[in-house]
Amino acid sequence: MPQLPYVNINYDNGAIAQAVASNDGLLCIAVIGFDSKSSYLEAGKPVLLTCVNDLVSLRVNSGYEPNGHIFAIVEDFYKEAPEGTRVYLVVYPDTLSMSGILATYDPYLTEVFLKTKKEIRGFIIARKYNKGDEEGRNDDGMHSEPEQAIIHAQQFGNWTAQTHNAPVFVLLENYLFSFYDSSLETGELSGYDCNRVGLITGCTSWYYNNQAVGLVAGRIAVTPVHRHIGRVKTGAIKVDSISIDGTPINDNYSQILTENHHITFRSLAGKAGFFIADDCLCSFDDYCSLTRRRTIDKAYRIAYALLIEELNDEIPVNGDGTMLETYATAFEQSVENAIALNMTRNGELSVDPSDANDTGVKCTVDRTVNVLATNQIKATLRVRPFGYAKYIDVLLGFTIVQ
Amino acid sequence: MENKNNNTNVSETINQQGTGESTTETKTDNTAKRKKTQVSADTGKAKSKNNNSKQTKGGDNSGVDITIQNEGTSGKGGNAESTVIPAPETPQTTADHTRARIAADIFKRMTHETVFFTADFIPFGDKNDAVRHAANLSDKTIIEHKKQ
């Protein structure tokens, strides 16, 4: 039936800071310990926040309120991230442990991850201070809870990648960390070989005794995947003081914590304020820094979304069962193009400007595989990250010629 | 490329996890229980109207099912009723085992003598907190675990 010609104008939504175009910085802050009587927070139910005032509507207020620690974390988040930045908040009763909510066989953060359609790129785990919990500290100054949670956090990250093809990282609050007896030694976190897990050490508030997880989360949320969260040009983090177990942080503390793969803070001579010292994860491999982790995880998600379309597709083969050269080239090109479009174009991969064909990504299909017999395509995908100026050595002298 | 899996691996991993499946099963069981089970005031025993209904958690337990009014003060779900039932002495379903394991971990770490699980496996140390939380769930059953 013919239809009258018409003009239809629809409202587009989400262009003005209400929603971010990319989910690269979409995080979930999980807080163990909350008061349900005084707020509308529900245990295990993720709430999407876009500003601090969203907490007020949930009856979570600042100061000496029972859920003041939650307010402080979210307030810190929005000191670094502008209003409109999306972040999930989920709370659990203090009967649960960090390991407990991260366990892949229990329905806590696994449920949150699935409920939020696997959009979340990173989980930040914090815990409300309970009087007497100091007894749980080990000899190396770390509390047993985050220490035990490291392995579970890695398993959780692996579960998101291997089972759901949507990899995430996990940052744990180094709950109640203390340098014991001024021995200035702490656990060697790199020994864990957990390249999806980081530990945040350094408090902003003596009252809540919480590490500054909100500040780090806020900085991550607004930082592109290829950018170091401790980049000096980005500016100091918005905080007046950082302390560890009540003692203001100093260079010695920052040095030892960074050597031991903690994410901590530092001050810089000639620069006001505090900066994130480094973005170490608990490992020594290629993915030992958060920047590398986020870069490769983004490539993973893009590649997966593209390759899933190729499943069960027919492949033209040569007489010996190997893939046709033209098809192999087209396959490589499509993968490279997808990553170049979503990452290189955003400046998230390193490219050689003198080479017009360099996109910072290289996909290579193994042409020797007998596709007919094995039904397999074997490929290698490599992306080129940026290097980072972590150590700058300069020899300074006079230009006088003897 | 890292950790690339095909569909077969995905299915295998999901089967290995088993939690999601058991969670769904538990919720179904609990819903069935709510619909099909009545509490007899004089005997306190659960009766099933449907003989074909599945055995649910706590079904064999002769403990009294307590129906209590939500004591929440926040104004949400104030009219909802929650049913507190003791955990079975011997875990029977996957959900029973999960709760027993989580409760054992809590008793090991904390000083609680009792833990109250809502249908979504959230363990509360305080019954009122559990009742308040259950008021927002479709299944308002609360399972009480006591320290052995």
Coordinates of C-alpha atoms in Angstrom, one line a residue:
Chain A
M1 CA 0.0 0.0 0.0
P2 CA 1.5 3.4 -0.9
Q3 CA 2.4 5.6 2.0
L4 CA 2.2 9.3 2.2
P5 CA 5.6 10.9 1.9
Y6 CA 6.8 12.2 5.2
V7 CA 9.7 13.8 7.1
N8 CA 10.6 12.0 10.3
I9 CA 13.1 13.4 12.7
N10 CA 14.3 11.3 15.6
Y11 CA 16.2 12.5 18.6
D12 CA 19.7 11.1 18.9
N13 CA 20.8 10.7 22.5
G14 CA 24.2 10.3 24.2
A15 CA 26.2 12.9 22.4
I16 CA 26.7 15.2 25.3
A17 CA 28.7 13.5 28.0
Q18 CA 25.8 11.4 29.2
A19 CA 27.3 8.4 27.5
V20 CA 30.8 7.8 26.4
A21 CA 31.4 6.6 22.9
S22 CA 33.9 4.0 23.9
N23 CA 33.7 1.5 26.8
D24 CA 37.5 1.4 27.1
G25 CA 37.3 3.2 30.5
L26 CA 34.1 1.5 31.8
L27 CA 34.9 0.2 35.2
C28 CA 33.0 -1.4 38.1
I29 CA 33.9 -0.4 41.6
A30 CA 33.0 -3.2 44.0
V31 CA 32.9 -2.3 47.7
I32 CA 32.6 -4.9 50.4
G33 CA 30.9 -3.6 53.5
F34 CA 27.9 -1.4 53.4
D35 CA 24.9 -0.4 55.5
S36 CA 21.6 -1.4 53.9
K37 CA 19.4 0.3 56.5
S38 CA 20.3 3.8 55.7
S39 CA 20.5 3.6 51.9
Y40 CA 18.8 2.2 48.8
L41 CA 21.9 0.2 47.9
E42 CA 21.2 -3.4 47.2
A43 CA 23.8 -6.1 47.6
G44 CA 25.1 -7.6 44.4
K45 CA 23.0 -5.2 42.2
P46 CA 25.2 -3.1 40.0
V47 CA 24.2 0.6 39.8
L48 CA 25.3 2.8 36.9
L49 CA 26.6 6.1 38.1
T50 CA 27.3 9.2 36.0
C51 CA 28.0 11.7 38.8
V52 CA 28.4 11.9 42.6
N53 CA 24.9 13.2 43.0
D54 CA 23.6 9.8 41.8
L55 CA 24.7 8.5 45.2
V56 CA 22.6 11.1 47.0
S57 CA 19.5 9.7 45.3
L58 CA 20.6 6.3 46.7
R59 CA 20.8 7.9 50.2
V60 CA 24.6 7.5 50.3
N61 CA 26.1 10.6 51.9
S62 CA 29.5 11.8 52.8
G63 CA 31.2 12.2 56.2
Y64 CA 30.4 10.1 59.2
E65 CA 27.5 8.4 57.5
P66 CA 27.5 4.5 57.6
N67 CA 28.2 4.5 53.9
G68 CA 30.6 7.4 53.9
H69 CA 33.4 5.2 52.7
I70 CA 31.5 4.5 49.5
F71 CA 30.8 8.2 49.0
A72 CA 34.5 8.9 49.5
I73 CA 35.5 6.4 46.8
V74 CA 33.0 7.6 44.2
E75 CA 33.8 11.3 45.1
D76 CA 37.5 10.5 44.4
F77 CA 36.5 8.9 41.1
Y78 CA 34.7 12.0 40.0
K79 CA 37.6 14.2 41.1
E80 CA 39.6 12.6 38.2
A81 CA 36.8 11.8 35.8
P82 CA 34.4 14.4 34.6
E83 CA 30.7 14.2 35.5
G84 CA 29.0 12.1 32.9
T85 CA 31.6 9.4 33.0
R86 CA 29.9 6.1 33.5
V87 CA 31.0 3.7 36.3
Y88 CA 29.3 0.8 37.9
L89 CA 29.0 0.5 41.6
V90 CA 28.2 -2.8 43.3
V91 CA 28.2 -3.4 47.1
Y92 CA 28.4 -6.6 49.1
P93 CA 28.0 -7.3 52.8
D94 CA 31.1 -7.6 54.9
T95 CA 30.7 -11.3 55.4
L96 CA 32.2 -11.8 51.9
S97 CA 35.8 -11.5 51.2
M98 CA 37.6 -10.1 48.2
S99 CA 38.5 -13.7 47.1
G100 CA 34.8 -14.6 47.6
I101 CA 33.3 -12.1 45.3
L102 CA 36.0 -12.8 42.7
A103 CA 35.5 -16.5 42.7
T104 CA 34.4 -17.7 39.3
Y105 CA 32.4 -20.5 40.7
D106 CA 30.2 -18.2 42.9
P107 CA 27.5 -15.8 41.6
Y108 CA 28.9 -12.5 42.7
L109 CA 31.1 -10.5 40.3
T110 CA 30.6 -13.1 37.6
E111 CA 26.9 -12.2 37.7
V112 CA 27.7 -8.5 37.6
F113 CA 30.0 -9.1 34.6
L114 CA 27.2 -11.0 32.7
K115 CA 24.4 -8.7 33.8
T116 CA 26.3 -5.7 32.4
K117 CA 26.6 -7.5 29.0
K118 CA 30.4 -7.9 29.4
E119 CA 30.9 -4.2 28.8
I120 CA 33.1 -3.7 31.9
R121 CA 36.8 -3.4 31.2
G122 CA 38.1 -3.4 34.7
F123 CA 37.0 -4.2 38.2
I124 CA 38.2 -2.2 41.2
I125 CA 37.8 -4.0 44.5
A126 CA 37.7 -2.2 47.9
R127 CA 36.7 -3.1 51.4
K128 CA 35.2 -1.1 54.3
Y129 CA 37.5 -0.9 57.3
N130 CA 36.5 -3.1 60.2
K131 CA 38.0 -2.4 63.6
G132 CA 40.4 -5.2 64.5
D133 CA 41.1 -6.2 61.0
E134 CA 44.8 -5.2 61.5
E135 CA 45.3 -8.6 63.0
G136 CA 45.0 -10.1 59.6
R137 CA 48.2 -8.4 58.4
N138 CA 51.1 -10.7 57.4
D139 CA 54.8 -10.1 58.2
D140 CA 55.3 -8.3 54.9
G141 CA 52.8 -5.7 55.9
M142 CA 50.1 -6.9 53.6
H143 CA 46.7 -8.0 54.8
S144 CA 45.9 -11.6 54.1
E145 CA 42.7 -10.6 52.3
P146 CA 44.1 -8.8 49.2
E147 CA 47.0 -11.2 49.2
Q148 CA 44.8 -14.2 48.9
A149 CA 42.6 -12.4 46.4
I150 CA 45.4 -11.9 43.8
I151 CA 45.1 -15.5 42.6
H152 CA 41.3 -15.3 42.5
A153 CA 41.4 -12.0 40.6
Q154 CA 43.7 -13.5 38.0
Q155 CA 41.4 -16.5 37.6
F156 CA 38.5 -14.1 37.3
G157 CA 40.3 -12.2 34.6
N158 CA 41.2 -15.4 32.8
W159 CA 37.5 -16.5 33.0
T160 CA 36.3 -13.3 31.3
A161 CA 38.8 -13.8 28.5
Q162 CA 38.7 -17.5 28.0
T163 CA 35.1 -18.2 28.6
H164 CA 33.5 -15.0 27.4
N165 CA 36.1 -13.5 25.1
A166 CA 35.8 -10.1 26.9
P167 CA 38.9 -9.7 29.0
V168 CA 39.1 -7.5 32.1
F169 CA 41.7 -6.5 34.6
V170 CA 41.2 -6.3 38.3
L171 CA 42.7 -3.8 40.7
L172 CA 42.6 -4.6 44.4
E173 CA 42.7 -2.2 47.3
N174 CA 45.8 -3.1 49.3
Y175 CA 43.6 -3.2 52.4
L176 CA 45.3 -2.0 55.6
F177 CA 48.8 -2.2 54.1
S178 CA 51.5 -1.1 56.5
F179 CA 55.3 -0.9 56.4
Y180 CA 56.0 -3.1 59.4
D181 CA 58.4 -1.9 62.0
S182 CA 60.0 0.4 59.5
S183 CA 61.7 -2.5 57.9
L184 CA 60.6 -1.0 54.6
E185 CA 60.1 -4.3 53.0
T186 CA 57.0 -5.7 51.4
G187 CA 55.8 -8.7 49.4
E188 CA 57.3 -9.3 46.0
L189 CA 54.1 -9.2 43.9
S190 CA 55.7 -10.0 40.6
G191 CA 56.2 -13.5 42.0
Y192 CA 52.5 -14.1 41.6
D193 CA 52.7 -14.0 37.8
C194 CA 49.2 -12.5 37.6
N195 CA 49.2 -10.2 34.7
R196 CA 45.5 -9.1 35.0
V197 CA 45.8 -8.0 38.7
G198 CA 47.2 -4.9 40.3
L199 CA 47.3 -3.7 43.9
I200 CA 46.6 -0.1 44.8
T201 CA 48.6 1.2 47.8
G202 CA 48.3 4.7 49.3
C203 CA 45.5 6.3 51.3
T204 CA 43.9 9.7 50.8
S205 CA 41.8 9.7 54.0
W206 CA 43.0 8.8 57.5
Y207 CA 39.3 8.4 58.5
Y208 CA 38.2 5.7 56.2
N209 CA 41.5 3.9 56.1
N210 CA 40.8 3.1 52.5
Q211 CA 43.5 3.1 49.8
A212 CA 42.9 5.7 47.0
V213 CA 41.1 3.3 44.7
G214 CA 38.6 6.0 43.5
L215 CA 41.4 8.3 42.3
V216 CA 43.1 5.5 40.4
A217 CA 39.8 4.3 38.9
G218 CA 38.8 7.8 37.9
R219 CA 42.2 8.3 36.2
I220 CA 41.9 5.0 34.3
A221 CA 38.3 5.9 33.2
V222 CA 39.4 9.0 31.4
T223 CA 42.7 7.7 30.1
P224 CA 43.0 6.0 26.6
V225 CA 44.2 2.5 26.7
H226 CA 47.7 3.4 25.3
R227 CA 48.3 6.2 27.8
H228 CA 50.2 5.7 31.1
I229 CA 48.0 6.7 34.0
G230 CA 51.1 8.2 35.6
R231 CA 51.9 10.5 32.7
V232 CA 53.2 13.7 34.1
K233 CA 51.8 15.8 31.2
T234 CA 48.3 14.7 32.1
G235 CA 48.8 16.5 35.4
A236 CA 48.8 15.7 39.1
I237 CA 46.0 13.7 40.7
K238 CA 43.5 15.8 42.5
V239 CA 44.4 15.1 46.1
D240 CA 46.0 17.0 48.9
S241 CA 47.9 14.2 50.6
I242 CA 48.7 10.6 50.3
S243 CA 49.7 8.4 53.2
I244 CA 50.4 4.9 54.1
D245 CA 49.1 3.6 57.4
G246 CA 49.0 7.2 58.6
T247 CA 52.5 8.2 57.5
P248 CA 52.8 10.6 54.5
I249 CA 54.2 8.9 51.5
N250 CA 57.8 9.7 50.7
D251 CA 60.2 8.8 47.9
N252 CA 61.5 5.8 49.8
Y253 CA 58.0 4.4 50.2
S254 CA 57.2 5.0 46.5
Q255 CA 60.5 3.4 45.4
I256 CA 60.0 0.2 47.4
L257 CA 56.3 -0.2 46.5
T258 CA 57.0 0.3 42.8
E259 CA 59.9 -2.1 42.9
N260 CA 57.4 -4.6 44.4
H261 CA 54.9 -4.0 41.7
H262 CA 52.3 -2.0 43.6
I263 CA 50.4 0.9 42.0
T264 CA 51.3 3.7 44.3
F265 CA 51.9 7.5 44.3
R266 CA 54.8 9.8 44.3
S267 CA 55.7 13.5 44.4
L268 CA 58.1 15.0 41.9
A269 CA 60.6 17.7 42.6
G270 CA 59.5 20.9 40.9
K271 CA 55.9 19.7 40.4
A272 CA 53.0 20.3 42.7
G273 CA 50.8 17.5 43.9
F274 CA 51.0 13.7 43.6
F275 CA 51.3 11.5 40.6
I276 CA 50.7 7.8 40.1
A277 CA 54.2 6.3 40.2
D278 CA 53.8 3.5 37.8
D279 CA 51.0 1.2 36.5
C280 CA 52.5 -2.2 37.5
L281 CA 50.6 -5.4 37.6
C282 CA 51.6 -8.4 39.5
S283 CA 53.8 -10.0 36.9
F284 CA 57.1 -9.8 35.0
D285 CA 55.9 -10.7 31.5
D286 CA 54.8 -8.6 28.5
Y287 CA 51.6 -7.6 30.3
C288 CA 53.2 -6.4 33.5
S289 CA 51.8 -2.9 33.1
L290 CA 48.2 -1.8 33.0
T291 CA 48.8 0.2 29.8
R292 CA 50.0 -2.9 28.0
R293 CA 47.2 -4.9 29.5
R294 CA 44.5 -2.5 28.3
T295 CA 46.1 -2.2 24.8
I296 CA 46.2 -5.9 24.2
D297 CA 42.8 -6.5 25.7
K298 CA 41.3 -3.9 23.4
A299 CA 42.9 -5.6 20.4
Y300 CA 41.5 -8.9 21.7
R301 CA 38.0 -7.6 21.8
I302 CA 38.2 -6.1 18.4
A303 CA 39.7 -9.2 16.9
Y304 CA 37.2 -11.5 18.5
A305 CA 34.3 -9.4 17.2
L306 CA 35.6 -9.7 13.7
L307 CA 36.7 -13.3 13.8
I308 CA 33.4 -14.6 15.2
E309 CA 31.9 -13.5 11.9
E310 CA 34.2 -15.9 10.1
L311 CA 33.1 -19.0 12.0
N312 CA 31.9 -21.8 9.8
D313 CA 32.4 -19.7 6.7
E314 CA 33.6 -21.5 3.6
I315 CA 37.2 -21.2 2.7
P316 CA 38.5 -21.7 -0.9
V317 CA 41.5 -24.1 -0.9
N318 CA 44.3 -25.2 -3.2
G319 CA 44.7 -28.8 -4.4
D320 CA 46.7 -29.7 -1.2
G321 CA 44.0 -28.4 1.1
T322 CA 45.8 -25.2 2.1
M323 CA 44.2 -21.8 1.9
L324 CA 44.2 -19.9 -1.3
E325 CA 46.7 -17.1 -1.2
T326 CA 44.2 -14.5 -2.2
Y327 CA 41.8 -15.6 0.6
A328 CA 44.7 -15.6 3.1
T329 CA 45.7 -12.1 2.2
A330 CA 42.1 -10.8 2.4
F331 CA 41.7 -12.5 5.8
E332 CA 44.9 -10.8 7.1
Q333 CA 43.8 -7.5 5.7
S334 CA 40.4 -7.6 7.3
V335 CA 41.8 -8.2 10.7
E336 CA 44.5 -5.6 10.3
N337 CA 42.0 -3.1 9.0
A338 CA 39.6 -3.7 12.0
I339 CA 42.3 -3.0 14.5
A340 CA 43.8 -0.1 12.6
L341 CA 40.4 1.5 12.3
N342 CA 39.6 1.1 16.0
M343 CA 43.0 1.6 17.5
T344 CA 45.7 3.0 15.2
R345 CA 43.4 5.7 14.0
N346 CA 42.8 6.7 17.6
G347 CA 46.6 6.8 18.2
E348 CA 46.5 3.8 20.4
L349 CA 49.2 1.9 18.5
S350 CA 52.7 2.9 17.6
V351 CA 53.3 3.4 13.8
D352 CA 56.2 4.4 11.7
P353 CA 55.1 7.6 9.9
S354 CA 57.8 7.1 7.2
D355 CA 56.1 3.9 6.2
A356 CA 52.7 4.6 4.6
N357 CA 51.6 0.9 5.0
D358 CA 52.5 0.6 8.6
T359 CA 49.4 0.5 10.8
G360 CA 51.1 -0.9 13.9
V361 CA 49.3 -4.2 13.5
K362 CA 50.4 -7.4 11.7
C363 CA 48.2 -10.4 11.1
T364 CA 49.8 -13.5 9.5
V365 CA 47.9 -16.5 8.4
D366 CA 49.8 -19.8 8.4
R367 CA 49.5 -20.9 4.7
T368 CA 50.8 -24.4 5.4
V369 CA 47.8 -25.6 7.3
N370 CA 45.7 -28.1 5.5
V371 CA 42.3 -26.4 6.1
L372 CA 40.5 -29.2 4.3
A373 CA 41.7 -31.8 6.7
T374 CA 41.8 -29.8 9.9
N375 CA 39.1 -27.2 9.5
Q376 CA 41.5 -24.8 11.1
I377 CA 42.8 -21.4 10.4
K378 CA 46.0 -20.6 12.3
A379 CA 47.0 -17.0 12.4
T380 CA 49.3 -14.7 14.4
L381 CA 48.2 -11.2 15.4
R382 CA 50.6 -8.7 16.7
V383 CA 50.1 -5.1 17.6
R384 CA 52.8 -2.6 18.4
P385 CA 52.4 -0.7 21.6
F386 CA 54.1 2.5 22.5
G387 CA 57.2 2.7 24.5
Y388 CA 57.2 4.8 27.7
A389 CA 59.8 7.2 29.0
K390 CA 60.1 5.6 32.4
Y391 CA 63.9 6.2 32.8
I392 CA 65.5 9.3 31.4
D393 CA 69.3 9.4 31.8
V394 CA 71.1 12.5 30.7
L395 CA 74.8 13.3 30.9
L396 CA 75.1 17.0 31.6
G397 CA 78.3 19.1 31.2
F398 CA 79.7 22.3 29.8
T399 CA 80.4 22.8 26.2
I400 CA 83.9 24.3 26.8
V401 CA 86.5 22.8 24.5
Q402 CA 89.9 22.3 26.2
Chain B
M1 CA 46.8 -13.2 20.0
E2 CA 46.1 -14.3 23.5
N3 CA 43.7 -16.9 24.8
K4 CA 41.7 -17.3 21.6
N5 CA 39.0 -19.9 22.0
N6 CA 36.6 -21.5 19.7
N7 CA 33.0 -22.3 20.4
T8 CA 33.9 -25.8 21.6
N9 CA 36.2 -24.5 24.3
V10 CA 33.5 -22.0 25.4
S11 CA 31.0 -24.7 25.9
E12 CA 33.5 -26.8 27.8
T13 CA 34.4 -24.0 30.1
I14 CA 30.8 -23.1 30.8
N15 CA 30.1 -26.7 31.7
Q16 CA 33.1 -26.8 34.0
Q17 CA 32.0 -23.7 35.8
G18 CA 28.5 -25.0 36.4
T19 CA 27.6 -22.2 38.7
G20 CA 25.5 -20.2 36.4
E21 CA 23.5 -23.3 35.6
S22 CA 23.1 -24.2 39.2
T23 CA 22.0 -20.7 40.1
T24 CA 19.3 -20.8 37.5
E25 CA 18.2 -24.2 38.8
T26 CA 18.2 -23.0 42.3
K27 CA 16.0 -20.0 41.5
T28 CA 13.6 -22.3 39.7
D29 CA 13.5 -24.6 42.6
N30 CA 12.9 -21.7 45.0
T31 CA 10.2 -20.3 42.9
A32 CA 8.6 -23.8 42.7
K33 CA 8.8 -24.0 46.4
R34 CA 7.2 -20.7 47.0
K35 CA 4.3 -21.5 44.7
K36 CA 3.7 -25.1 45.6
T37 CA 4.6 -25.2 49.3
Q38 CA 2.5 -24.1 52.2
V39 CA 3.5 -23.8 55.8
S40 CA 1.3 -25.6 58.2
A41 CA 1.0 -23.5 61.3
D42 CA 0.4 -26.3 63.7
T43 CA 3.0 -28.8 62.5
G44 CA 5.5 -26.4 60.9
K45 CA 6.2 -29.0 58.2
A46 CA 6.3 -28.2 54.6
K47 CA 3.6 -29.8 52.4
S48 CA 3.8 -30.1 48.7
K49 CA 0.7 -29.9 46.7
N50 CA 2.3 -31.5 43.7
N51 CA 4.0 -34.8 44.0
N52 CA 6.0 -34.3 40.9
S53 CA 7.7 -31.2 42.3
K54 CA 11.4 -31.3 42.8
Q55 CA 13.1 -31.8 46.1
T56 CA 14.2 -28.4 47.2
K57 CA 16.7 -27.3 49.7
G58 CA 15.7 -27.8 53.2
G59 CA 12.8 -29.9 52.1
D60 CA 13.7 -32.8 54.4
N61 CA 14.5 -30.6 57.3
S62 CA 11.9 -30.7 60.0
G63 CA 12.8 -27.3 61.3
V64 CA 10.0 -24.8 61.4
D65 CA 9.7 -22.4 58.5
I66 CA 9.3 -18.9 59.9
T67 CA 7.5 -16.3 58.0
I68 CA 8.4 -12.9 59.3
Q69 CA 7.5 -9.4 58.3
N70 CA 10.2 -7.3 56.7
E71 CA 11.7 -5.1 59.3
G72 CA 13.3 -2.8 56.9
T73 CA 13.3 0.9 57.7
S74 CA 14.3 2.3 54.4
G75 CA 10.8 2.1 53.1
K76 CA 11.6 -0.3 50.3
G77 CA 9.6 -3.5 50.1
G78 CA 8.1 -3.0 53.5
N79 CA 5.1 -5.2 52.9
A80 CA 7.0 -8.2 51.5
E81 CA 7.2 -11.4 53.5
S82 CA 10.3 -13.4 53.8
T83 CA 10.6 -17.1 54.7
V84 CA 13.5 -18.1 56.9
I85 CA 14.4 -21.8 56.7
P86 CA 17.3 -23.6 58.3
A87 CA 19.9 -25.1 56.0
P88 CA 19.7 -28.8 55.5
E89 CA 22.0 -30.8 57.7
T90 CA 23.3 -32.6 54.7
P91 CA 23.6 -30.5 51.5
Q92 CA 21.7 -32.0 48.7
T93 CA 21.6 -29.7 45.7
T94 CA 24.5 -27.8 44.1
A95 CA 23.0 -24.6 45.7
D96 CA 23.1 -26.2 49.2
H97 CA 26.8 -27.1 48.7
T98 CA 27.6 -23.6 47.5
R99 CA 26.0 -22.0 50.5
A100 CA 27.6 -24.5 52.9
R101 CA 31.0 -23.8 51.4
I102 CA 30.6 -20.0 51.5
A103 CA 29.2 -20.2 55.1
A104 CA 32.1 -22.3 56.2
D105 CA 34.5 -19.7 54.8
I106 CA 32.7 -17.0 56.7
F107 CA 32.7 -18.9 60.0
K108 CA 36.4 -19.5 59.5
R109 CA 37.2 -15.8 58.9
M110 CA 34.7 -14.0 61.1
T111 CA 33.0 -14.3 64.5
H112 CA 29.5 -14.8 63.2
E113 CA 27.5 -17.7 64.7
T114 CA 24.8 -17.5 62.0
V115 CA 24.7 -16.5 58.4
F116 CA 21.5 -15.8 56.4
F117 CA 21.6 -16.4 52.7
T118 CA 19.1 -14.8 50.4
A119 CA 18.1 -16.5 47.2
D120 CA 20.8 -14.8 45.2
F121 CA 23.5 -16.3 47.5
I122 CA 24.3 -13.1 49.3
P123 CA 25.3 -14.0 52.9
F124 CA 24.2 -11.6 55.6
G125 CA 25.4 -11.6 59.2
D126 CA 22.3 -9.9 60.3
K127 CA 18.8 -11.4 59.8
N128 CA 17.2 -8.0 59.3
D129 CA 19.6 -7.1 56.5
A130 CA 18.8 -10.4 54.8
V131 CA 15.1 -9.8 55.1
R132 CA 15.5 -6.3 53.8
H133 CA 17.5 -7.6 50.8
A134 CA 15.1 -10.5 50.2
A135 CA 12.2 -8.0 49.9
N136 CA 13.6 -6.9 46.6
L137 CA 13.9 -10.4 45.2
S138 CA 11.2 -12.4 43.6
D139 CA 12.2 -15.4 45.7
K140 CA 12.1 -14.2 49.3
T141 CA 13.4 -17.4 50.9
I142 CA 16.2 -17.0 53.4
I143 CA 18.4 -19.9 54.3
E144 CA 19.9 -19.8 57.8
H145 CA 23.3 -21.4 58.3
K146 CA 24.6 -21.9 61.9
K147 CA 28.2 -22.4 62.9
Q148 CA 28.8 -26.1 63.5

